[in-house]
XYZ file of N, CA and C in Angstrom:
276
model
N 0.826 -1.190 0.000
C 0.000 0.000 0.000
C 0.870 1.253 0.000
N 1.911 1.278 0.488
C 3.218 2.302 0.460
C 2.954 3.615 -0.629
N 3.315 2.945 -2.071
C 2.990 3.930 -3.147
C 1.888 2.624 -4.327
N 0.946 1.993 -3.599
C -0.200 1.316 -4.356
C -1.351 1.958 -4.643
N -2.051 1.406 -5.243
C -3.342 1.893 -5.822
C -4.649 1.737 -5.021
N -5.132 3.348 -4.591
C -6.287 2.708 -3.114
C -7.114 2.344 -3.892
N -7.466 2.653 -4.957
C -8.716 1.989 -5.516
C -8.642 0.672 -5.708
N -7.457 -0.465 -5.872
C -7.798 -1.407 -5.964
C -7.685 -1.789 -4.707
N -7.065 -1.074 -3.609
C -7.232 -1.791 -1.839
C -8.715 -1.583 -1.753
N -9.385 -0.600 -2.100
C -10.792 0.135 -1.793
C -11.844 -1.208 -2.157
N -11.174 -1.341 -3.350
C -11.899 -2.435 -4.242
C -12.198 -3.847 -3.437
N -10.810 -4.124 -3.382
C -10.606 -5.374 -2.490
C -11.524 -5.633 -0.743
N -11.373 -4.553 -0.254
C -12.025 -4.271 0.674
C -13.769 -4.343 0.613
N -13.764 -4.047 -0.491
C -15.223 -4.041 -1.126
C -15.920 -5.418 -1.168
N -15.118 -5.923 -1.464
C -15.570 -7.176 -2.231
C -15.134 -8.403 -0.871
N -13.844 -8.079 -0.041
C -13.260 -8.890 1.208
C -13.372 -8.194 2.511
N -14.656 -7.699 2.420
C -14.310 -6.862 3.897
C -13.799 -7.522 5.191
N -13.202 -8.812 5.339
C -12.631 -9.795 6.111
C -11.454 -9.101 6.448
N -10.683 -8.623 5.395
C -9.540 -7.586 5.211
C -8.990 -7.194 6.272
N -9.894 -6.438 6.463
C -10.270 -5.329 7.863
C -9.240 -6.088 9.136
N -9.708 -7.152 9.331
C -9.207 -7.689 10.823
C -7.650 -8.840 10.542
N -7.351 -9.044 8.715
C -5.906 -9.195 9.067
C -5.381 -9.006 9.555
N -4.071 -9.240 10.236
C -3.000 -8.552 10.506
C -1.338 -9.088 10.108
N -0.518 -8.181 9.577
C 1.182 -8.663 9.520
C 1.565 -9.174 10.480
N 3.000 -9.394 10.799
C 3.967 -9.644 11.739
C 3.795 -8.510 12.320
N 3.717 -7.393 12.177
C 3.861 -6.386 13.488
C 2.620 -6.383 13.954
N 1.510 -6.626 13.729
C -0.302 -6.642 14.167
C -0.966 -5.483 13.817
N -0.169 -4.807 12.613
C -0.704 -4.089 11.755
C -2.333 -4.743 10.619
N -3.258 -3.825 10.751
C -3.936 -4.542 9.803
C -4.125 -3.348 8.712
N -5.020 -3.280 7.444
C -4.969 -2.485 6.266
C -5.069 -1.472 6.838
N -5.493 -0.843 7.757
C -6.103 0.625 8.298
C -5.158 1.133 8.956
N -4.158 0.204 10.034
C -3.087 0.664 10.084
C -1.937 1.458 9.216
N -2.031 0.042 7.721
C -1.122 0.614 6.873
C -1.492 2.371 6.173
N -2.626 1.998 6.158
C -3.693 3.153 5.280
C -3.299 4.793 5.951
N -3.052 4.562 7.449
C -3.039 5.690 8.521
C -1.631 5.741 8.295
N -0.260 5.036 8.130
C 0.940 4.860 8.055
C 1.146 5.764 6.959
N 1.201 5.125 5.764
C 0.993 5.642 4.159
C -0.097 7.452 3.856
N -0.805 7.642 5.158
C -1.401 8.551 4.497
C -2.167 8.602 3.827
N -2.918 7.195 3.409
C -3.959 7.634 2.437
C -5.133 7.656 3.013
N -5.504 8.255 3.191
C -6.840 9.190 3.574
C -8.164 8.037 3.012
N -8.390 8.276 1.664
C -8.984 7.436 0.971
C -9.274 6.126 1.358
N -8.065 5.552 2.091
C -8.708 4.442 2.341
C -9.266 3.977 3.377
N -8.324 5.432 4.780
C -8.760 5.041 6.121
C -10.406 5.466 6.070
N -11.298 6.786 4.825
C -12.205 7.351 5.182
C -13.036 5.606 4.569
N -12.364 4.984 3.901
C -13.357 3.606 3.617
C -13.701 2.812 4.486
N -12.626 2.659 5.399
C -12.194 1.609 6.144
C -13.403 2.029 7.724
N -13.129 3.294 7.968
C -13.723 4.230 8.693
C -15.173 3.773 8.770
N -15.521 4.223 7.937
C -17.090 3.969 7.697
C -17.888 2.406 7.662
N -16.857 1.647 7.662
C -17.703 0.029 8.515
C -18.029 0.311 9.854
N -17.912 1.261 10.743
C -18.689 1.476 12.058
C -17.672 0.481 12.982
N -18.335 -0.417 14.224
C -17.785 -0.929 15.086
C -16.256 -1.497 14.602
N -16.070 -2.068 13.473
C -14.719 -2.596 13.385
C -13.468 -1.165 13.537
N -13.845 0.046 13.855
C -12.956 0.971 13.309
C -12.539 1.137 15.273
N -13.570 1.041 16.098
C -13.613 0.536 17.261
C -12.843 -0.227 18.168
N -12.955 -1.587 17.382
C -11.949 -2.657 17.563
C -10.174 -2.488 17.153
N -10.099 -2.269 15.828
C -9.501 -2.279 15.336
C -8.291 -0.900 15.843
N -9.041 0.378 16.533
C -8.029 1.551 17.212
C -7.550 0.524 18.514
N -7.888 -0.250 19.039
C -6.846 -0.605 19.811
C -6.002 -1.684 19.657
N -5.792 -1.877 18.269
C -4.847 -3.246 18.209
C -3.061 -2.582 18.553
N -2.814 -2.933 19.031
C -1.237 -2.484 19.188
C -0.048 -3.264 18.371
N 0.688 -2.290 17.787
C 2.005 -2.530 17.267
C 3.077 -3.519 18.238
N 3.431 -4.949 17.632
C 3.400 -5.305 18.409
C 5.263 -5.879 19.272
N 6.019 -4.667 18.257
C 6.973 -4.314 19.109
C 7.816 -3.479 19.813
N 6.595 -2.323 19.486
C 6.643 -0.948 20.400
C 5.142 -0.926 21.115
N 3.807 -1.088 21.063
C 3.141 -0.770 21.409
C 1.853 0.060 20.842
N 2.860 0.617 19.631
C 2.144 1.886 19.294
C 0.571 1.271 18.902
N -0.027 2.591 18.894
C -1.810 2.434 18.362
C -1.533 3.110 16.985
N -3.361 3.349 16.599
C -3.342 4.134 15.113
C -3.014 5.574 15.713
N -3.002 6.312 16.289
C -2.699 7.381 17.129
C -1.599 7.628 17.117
N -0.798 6.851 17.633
C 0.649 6.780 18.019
C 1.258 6.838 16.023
N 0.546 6.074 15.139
C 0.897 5.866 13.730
C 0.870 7.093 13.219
N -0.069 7.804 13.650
C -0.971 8.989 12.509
C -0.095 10.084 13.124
N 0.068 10.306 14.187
C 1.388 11.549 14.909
C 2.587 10.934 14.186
N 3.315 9.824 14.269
C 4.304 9.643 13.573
C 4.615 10.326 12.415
N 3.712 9.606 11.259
C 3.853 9.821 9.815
C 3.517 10.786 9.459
N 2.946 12.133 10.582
C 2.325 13.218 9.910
C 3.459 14.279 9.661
N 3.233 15.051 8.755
C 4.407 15.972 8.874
C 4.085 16.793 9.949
N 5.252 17.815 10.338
C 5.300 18.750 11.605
C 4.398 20.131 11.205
N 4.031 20.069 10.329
C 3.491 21.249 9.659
C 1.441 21.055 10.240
N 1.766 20.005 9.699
C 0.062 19.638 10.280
C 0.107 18.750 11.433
N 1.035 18.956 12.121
C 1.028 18.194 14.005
C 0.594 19.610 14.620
N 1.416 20.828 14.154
C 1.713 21.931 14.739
C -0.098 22.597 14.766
N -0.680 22.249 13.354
C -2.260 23.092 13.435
C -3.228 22.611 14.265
N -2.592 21.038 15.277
C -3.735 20.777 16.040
C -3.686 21.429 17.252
N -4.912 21.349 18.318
C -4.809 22.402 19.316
C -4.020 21.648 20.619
N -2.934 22.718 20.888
C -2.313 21.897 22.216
C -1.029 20.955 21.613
N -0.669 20.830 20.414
C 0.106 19.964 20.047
C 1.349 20.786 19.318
N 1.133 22.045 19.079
C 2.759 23.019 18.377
C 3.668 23.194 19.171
N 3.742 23.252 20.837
C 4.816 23.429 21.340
C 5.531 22.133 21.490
N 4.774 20.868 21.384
C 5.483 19.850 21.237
C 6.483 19.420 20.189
N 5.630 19.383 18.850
C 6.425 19.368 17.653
C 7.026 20.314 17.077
N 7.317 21.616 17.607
C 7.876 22.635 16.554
C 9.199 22.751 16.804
């Protein structure tokens, strides 16, 4: 999913919504990657199945810990960490 095509993850998802509750070796599943990568597109797909989005915010990374939280502060640039409220004196 790195530099892949969301429409065919979108697709796939469409058609396998099982997807959802994979997970890699780290206990990453697609929504993880989706929040990692930045694509918007797929987390707003992924998003919108309701309770699995639920489940699925607390699966932890599973050799640091991290959440989708902990993912989405990571990979974000400092530019848009800085516009949330309470969060610019941290990252700037």
């Amino acid at each position: 999913m790195e530099i892949g095509n969301c429409e065919f993850v979108a697709q796939l998802i469409y058609e396998c919504p099982g997807l959802v509750w994979e997970r890699n070796r780290k206990g990453w599943t697609i929504i993880h990657a989706a929040v990692w990568h930045r694509h918007e597109t797929i987390f707003s797909l992924i998003y919108e199945v309701g309770i699995v989005k639920n489940v699925i915010a607390t699966f932890k990374d599973k050799e640091d810990g991290s959440t989708l939280l902990h993912l989405a502060a990571r990979s974000a640039p400092v530019s848009q960490l800085n516009r949330l409220a309470g969060a610019g004196h941290c990252f700037a």
